[in-house]
Amino acid sequence: MTTRPNILFIMTDDHASQAMGCYGSRINATPNLDRIANEGIRFDHCYVTNSICTPSRAAILTGTHNHVNRVTTLSTHLDNRMPNVAKHLRSGGYQTAIVGKWHLGQGPRHWPGGFDFWSVLPGQGIYHDPVFYEMGEKTVAPGYVTDVTTGKCLSWLDRRDPEKPFFLMCHHKAPHRPWNPKPEHRSLYTDPVPTPDTYDDTYENRARAAAEAHMRITNDMTYDDLDLVQLPESPGHTGGMGSHKFIPHPTEEELPAFSLRCRNSGERFTFESLAALKRFKYQRYMQKYLQCVHSVDENVGRLLDYLDEQGLRENTMVVYTSDQGFYLGEHGWFDKRFIYEESFRMPFIVRYPSLVQPETTCDAMVSNVDFAQTFLDIAGLPQPNYMQGRSIRPLLEGTVPDDWTDLAYHRYWMNQDDVHNAYAHYGIRTHDYKLIYWYNDDCGEDGANPGTDQPEWELFDLRADPLELRNVYHDEAYAEVVRVMKGKLDREMLRIGDTPMHEPENRV
Ligand code: CA
């Protein structure tokens, strides 16, 4: 059996750390994910460089920021002729495989490159009886997608060559919208869970982006999202073809005649107040989301058990992460896209008994751009100089180098897309502050958004205001902080070669 370390990289889609026991979840339990953290290390400041599926995946595979790998939006796909970490590992003697969500494009130029075996979902994939493209061939896999993805990983592990180390990317589709749980899990999480402190956020004292985003649980969820139909049913509200309609938030006067029915169970719901309806939508959202997470947790347990049974525990680095964070009702939202904390922060836990002490945590700033170089470092392979991150190996070993970065960088390019209306921005976060530039340019997917492109700055004092409710950019008391943070932002953009939309100054 090989003595070179194996790497098992498990990534979910849109799994927020707020829904993980090891990150202090108040709403669910994840005993199998917690095994990884308890037997390894939990990173408390891991950030995504662009809080959306496709660009995050490109950053992870290439070890570069999105202006370099050119995967800046959901519709800019990865060219598989580019180098990536799987290609480097494969040429360095590793067996490589990827199973599950890909979302970096389809067809000869975009299917996974650098993998001995690949079996991936087209686009977002679906939850039940999903289609996979396996080495280019279309197949249908009966069952629930999270079980099927894990099953394919286990089959590949079984038939691999044990004389060579492996690099396996297990990419779950769950818990991405529309949150379709496994039928057996539909009875879970039916008791109410606490709402976040900022659920009733009114978006005052901030840049326009927060109030303008179409990510509110109250207004922007659909019948599809929550398995509901309105009563009495009308052609637009049937839950069939009309299910993409938004769930209307009635007026106070309309409320007595307003009711909803669960499409699966037939249960009916009426509401005493608009506040009660708002709470109900949150509970329904959490119920479905956490049911999907439950299956992920179970399936991570299957993989960990397999490693134990095969004697692979000591020599395998197991990574669990999500392609970005997610709003679970914070600021009244679902979805992601923003540099605000809940979608910016990635869960990131690592078990690797030969290197990592159990039950440790790390406060250092880490980014998904660092992952590729970390894998190469662990594998004992050279790190190509086109990559822009840094191996976190010293952090895994329990030391933080003196010159480790004190910040994380984020840029979101899809200005005001038709669905979510999120504004384009970039910014940095240190342990103490977050500086954001909402450049709101007119290069959105629909071409132009006249009159909405006035840029704005935001600064949050994260020690005094961890929930990010008060923009202090214009507060005189923070003038020096603004100056220092702009200097850090300018230097970081210069270092990674990203083009500023603001006018950089010669700052400290
Ligand atoms: Ca995602």
Tab-separated table of N, CA and C in Angstrom, residues 11-79:
chain	number	residue	atom	x	y	z
A	11	MET	N	-17.031	18.386	-0.790
A	11	MET	CA	-17.574	19.757	-0.863
A	11	MET	C	-19.080	19.695	-1.131
A	12	THR	N	-19.811	20.437	-0.339
A	12	THR	CA	-21.240	20.569	-0.578
A	12	THR	C	-21.505	21.885	-1.288
A	13	ASP	N	-22.766	22.097	-1.621
A	13	ASP	CA	-23.152	23.296	-2.354
A	13	ASP	C	-24.057	24.144	-1.466
A	14	ASP	N	-23.567	25.288	-1.037
A	14	ASP	CA	-24.379	26.223	-0.241
A	14	ASP	C	-24.623	25.764	1.196
A	15	HIS	N	-23.694	25.026	1.764
A	15	HIS	CA	-23.859	24.607	3.159
A	15	HIS	C	-23.186	25.622	4.085
A	16	ALA	N	-23.991	26.349	4.820
A	16	ALA	CA	-23.462	27.372	5.730
A	16	ALA	C	-22.934	26.745	7.009
A	17	SER	N	-21.887	27.350	7.561
A	17	SER	CA	-21.326	26.829	8.817
A	17	SER	C	-22.324	26.975	9.967
A	18	GLN	N	-23.298	27.889	9.834
A	18	GLN	CA	-24.320	28.031	10.891
A	18	GLN	C	-25.154	26.756	11.027
A	19	ALA	N	-25.088	25.868	10.044
A	19	ALA	CA	-25.832	24.604	10.107
A	19	ALA	C	-24.867	23.431	10.256
A	20	MET	N	-23.849	23.616	11.078
A	20	MET	CA	-22.914	22.545	11.408
A	20	MET	C	-22.683	22.552	12.913
A	21	GLY	N	-22.850	21.399	13.521
A	21	GLY	CA	-22.678	21.314	14.968
A	21	GLY	C	-21.334	21.849	15.433
A	22	CYS	N	-20.268	21.480	14.713
A	22	CYS	CA	-18.919	21.871	15.146
A	22	CYS	C	-18.690	23.377	15.049
A	23	TYR	N	-19.548	24.106	14.357
A	23	TYR	CA	-19.469	25.575	14.328
A	23	TYR	C	-20.503	26.201	15.264
A	24	GLY	N	-21.065	25.383	16.138
A	24	GLY	CA	-21.979	25.926	17.147
A	24	GLY	C	-23.405	26.117	16.660
A	25	SER	N	-23.838	25.287	15.723
A	25	SER	CA	-25.207	25.423	15.200
A	25	SER	C	-26.245	25.449	16.316
A	26	ARG	N	-27.227	26.338	16.160
A	26	ARG	CA	-28.359	26.385	17.096
A	26	ARG	C	-29.570	25.693	16.484
A	27	ILE	N	-29.424	25.145	15.279
A	27	ILE	CA	-30.606	24.683	14.550
A	27	ILE	C	-30.553	23.225	14.108
A	28	ASN	N	-29.386	22.584	14.185
A	28	ASN	CA	-29.314	21.176	13.772
A	28	ASN	C	-28.103	20.493	14.392
A	29	ALA	N	-28.037	19.189	14.188
A	29	ALA	CA	-26.894	18.412	14.662
A	29	ALA	C	-26.259	17.699	13.470
A	30	THR	N	-24.930	17.666	13.442
A	30	THR	CA	-24.210	17.019	12.335
A	30	THR	C	-23.098	16.140	12.910
A	31	PRO	N	-23.459	15.016	13.508
A	31	PRO	CA	-22.455	14.218	14.230
A	31	PRO	C	-21.302	13.732	13.361
A	32	ASN	N	-21.555	13.436	12.104
A	32	ASN	CA	-20.470	12.923	11.259
A	32	ASN	C	-19.518	14.015	10.809
A	33	LEU	N	-20.067	15.175	10.468
A	33	LEU	CA	-19.189	16.300	10.144
A	33	LEU	C	-18.370	16.675	11.372
A	34	ASP	N	-18.999	16.601	12.519
A	34	ASP	CA	-18.285	16.941	13.759
A	34	ASP	C	-17.127	15.979	14.032
A	35	ARG	N	-17.248	14.754	13.543
A	35	ARG	CA	-16.125	13.809	13.692
A	35	ARG	C	-14.873	14.372	13.042
A	36	ILE	N	-15.047	14.970	11.857
A	36	ILE	CA	-13.874	15.522	11.155
A	36	ILE	C	-13.239	16.622	12.000
A	37	ALA	N	-14.089	17.530	12.523
A	37	ALA	CA	-13.561	18.648	13.323
A	37	ALA	C	-12.967	18.141	14.638
A	38	ASN	N	-13.665	17.216	15.283
A	38	ASN	CA	-13.192	16.743	16.588
A	38	ASN	C	-11.896	15.950	16.474
A	39	GLU	N	-11.736	15.268	15.357
A	39	GLU	CA	-10.517	14.472	15.168
A	39	GLU	C	-9.482	15.260	14.364
A	40	GLY	N	-9.785	16.529	14.093
A	40	GLY	CA	-8.881	17.341	13.285
A	40	GLY	C	-8.967	18.809	13.662
A	41	ILE	N	-9.017	19.672	12.641
A	41	ILE	CA	-8.926	21.112	12.871
A	41	ILE	C	-10.108	21.833	12.219
A	42	ARG	N	-10.604	22.836	12.918
A	42	ARG	CA	-11.691	23.672	12.396
A	42	ARG	C	-11.138	25.071	12.118
A	43	PHE	N	-11.316	25.531	10.897
A	43	PHE	CA	-10.889	26.879	10.530
A	43	PHE	C	-12.063	27.841	10.714
A	44	ASP	N	-11.819	28.906	11.466
A	44	ASP	CA	-12.899	29.853	11.762
A	44	ASP	C	-12.899	31.061	10.842
A	45	HIS	N	-11.848	31.185	10.021
A	45	HIS	CA	-11.803	32.323	9.101
A	45	HIS	C	-11.361	31.870	7.713
A	46	CYS	N	-12.145	30.967	7.137
A	46	CYS	CA	-11.897	30.564	5.752
A	46	CYS	C	-12.928	31.287	4.883
A	47	TYR	N	-12.455	31.923	3.818
A	47	TYR	CA	-13.342	32.753	3.001
A	47	TYR	C	-13.277	32.390	1.526
A	48	VAL	N	-14.390	32.664	0.860
A	48	VAL	CA	-14.483	32.400	-0.572
A	48	VAL	C	-14.128	33.692	-1.321
A	49	THR	N	-13.443	33.563	-2.426
A	49	THR	CA	-13.026	34.763	-3.142
A	49	THR	C	-14.140	35.340	-4.025
A	50	ASN	N	-15.215	34.580	-4.204
A	50	ASN	CA	-16.347	35.047	-5.010
A	50	ASN	C	-17.520	34.152	-4.620
A	51	SER	N	-18.465	34.710	-3.867
A	51	SER	CA	-19.446	33.873	-3.170
A	51	SER	C	-20.559	33.364	-4.076
A	52	ILE	N	-20.176	32.479	-4.989
A	52	ILE	CA	-21.143	31.865	-5.895
A	52	ILE	C	-20.515	30.602	-6.476
A	53	CYS	N	-21.378	29.663	-6.889
A	53	CYS	CA	-20.926	28.291	-7.172
A	53	CYS	C	-19.761	28.189	-8.157
A	54	THR	N	-20.001	28.622	-9.392
A	54	THR	CA	-19.060	28.357	-10.476
A	54	THR	C	-17.679	28.979	-10.227
A	55	PRO	N	-17.619	30.272	-9.912
A	55	PRO	CA	-16.302	30.878	-9.665
A	55	PRO	C	-15.551	30.263	-8.483
A	56	SER	N	-16.267	29.863	-7.445
A	56	SER	CA	-15.585	29.262	-6.294
A	56	SER	C	-14.909	27.961	-6.702
A	57	ARG	N	-15.619	27.176	-7.507
A	57	ARG	CA	-15.068	25.893	-7.950
A	57	ARG	C	-13.840	26.101	-8.834
A	58	ALA	N	-13.881	27.131	-9.667
A	58	ALA	CA	-12.728	27.424	-10.524
A	58	ALA	C	-11.530	27.851	-9.678
A	59	ALA	N	-11.774	28.643	-8.645
A	59	ALA	CA	-10.680	29.089	-7.769
A	59	ALA	C	-10.048	27.893	-7.056
A	60	ILE	N	-10.881	26.962	-6.617
A	60	ILE	CA	-10.386	25.782	-5.896
A	60	ILE	C	-9.531	24.909	-6.827
A	61	LEU	N	-9.992	24.685	-8.038
A	61	LEU	CA	-9.268	23.801	-8.957
A	61	LEU	C	-7.970	24.413	-9.486
A	62	THR	N	-8.002	25.731	-9.725
A	62	THR	CA	-6.842	26.356	-10.374
A	62	THR	C	-5.897	27.043	-9.398
A	63	GLY	N	-6.359	27.309	-8.179
A	63	GLY	CA	-5.526	28.050	-7.240
A	63	GLY	C	-5.313	29.494	-7.654
A	64	THR	N	-6.265	30.036	-8.410
A	64	THR	CA	-6.164	31.430	-8.857
A	64	THR	C	-7.477	32.170	-8.600
A	65	HIS	N	-7.366	33.505	-8.564
A	65	HIS	CA	-8.565	34.330	-8.454
A	65	HIS	C	-9.302	34.358	-9.805
A	66	ASN	N	-10.544	34.824	-9.767
A	66	ASN	CA	-11.406	34.673	-10.943
A	66	ASN	C	-11.043	35.566	-12.129
A	67	HIS	N	-10.374	36.696	-11.874
A	67	HIS	CA	-9.948	37.504	-13.020
A	67	HIS	C	-8.818	36.799	-13.769
A	68	VAL	N	-8.144	35.857	-13.107
A	68	VAL	CA	-7.061	35.102	-13.755
A	68	VAL	C	-7.621	33.860	-14.465
A	69	ASN	N	-8.479	33.102	-13.773
A	69	ASN	CA	-9.020	31.889	-14.417
A	69	ASN	C	-10.225	32.205	-15.316
A	70	ARG	N	-10.656	33.447	-15.296
A	70	ARG	CA	-11.705	33.976	-16.190
A	70	ARG	C	-13.091	33.410	-15.910
A	71	VAL	N	-13.238	32.749	-14.783
A	71	VAL	CA	-14.559	32.235	-14.410
A	71	VAL	C	-15.134	33.202	-13.362
A	72	THR	N	-15.668	34.294	-13.847
A	72	THR	CA	-16.097	35.352	-12.932
A	72	THR	C	-17.574	35.253	-12.558
A	73	THR	N	-18.385	34.573	-13.394
A	73	THR	CA	-19.837	34.532	-13.190
A	73	THR	C	-20.341	33.099	-13.347
A	74	LEU	N	-21.650	32.921	-13.252
A	74	LEU	CA	-22.229	31.591	-13.448
A	74	LEU	C	-22.170	31.144	-14.912
A	75	SER	N	-22.038	32.098	-15.827
A	75	SER	CA	-22.075	31.739	-17.247
A	75	SER	C	-20.699	31.784	-17.910
A	76	THR	N	-19.636	32.010	-17.141
A	76	THR	CA	-18.278	31.942	-17.685
A	76	THR	C	-17.675	30.620	-17.226
A	77	HIS	N	-17.413	29.726	-18.152
A	77	HIS	CA	-17.049	28.363	-17.769
A	77	HIS	C	-15.556	28.100	-17.849
A	78	LEU	N	-15.128	27.053	-17.177
A	78	LEU	CA	-13.697	26.760	-17.095
A	78	LEU	C	-13.229	26.047	-18.364
A	79	ASP	N	-12.188	26.567	-18.957
A	79	ASP	CA	-11.587	25.933	-20.131
A	79	ASP	C	-10.703	24.791	-19.626
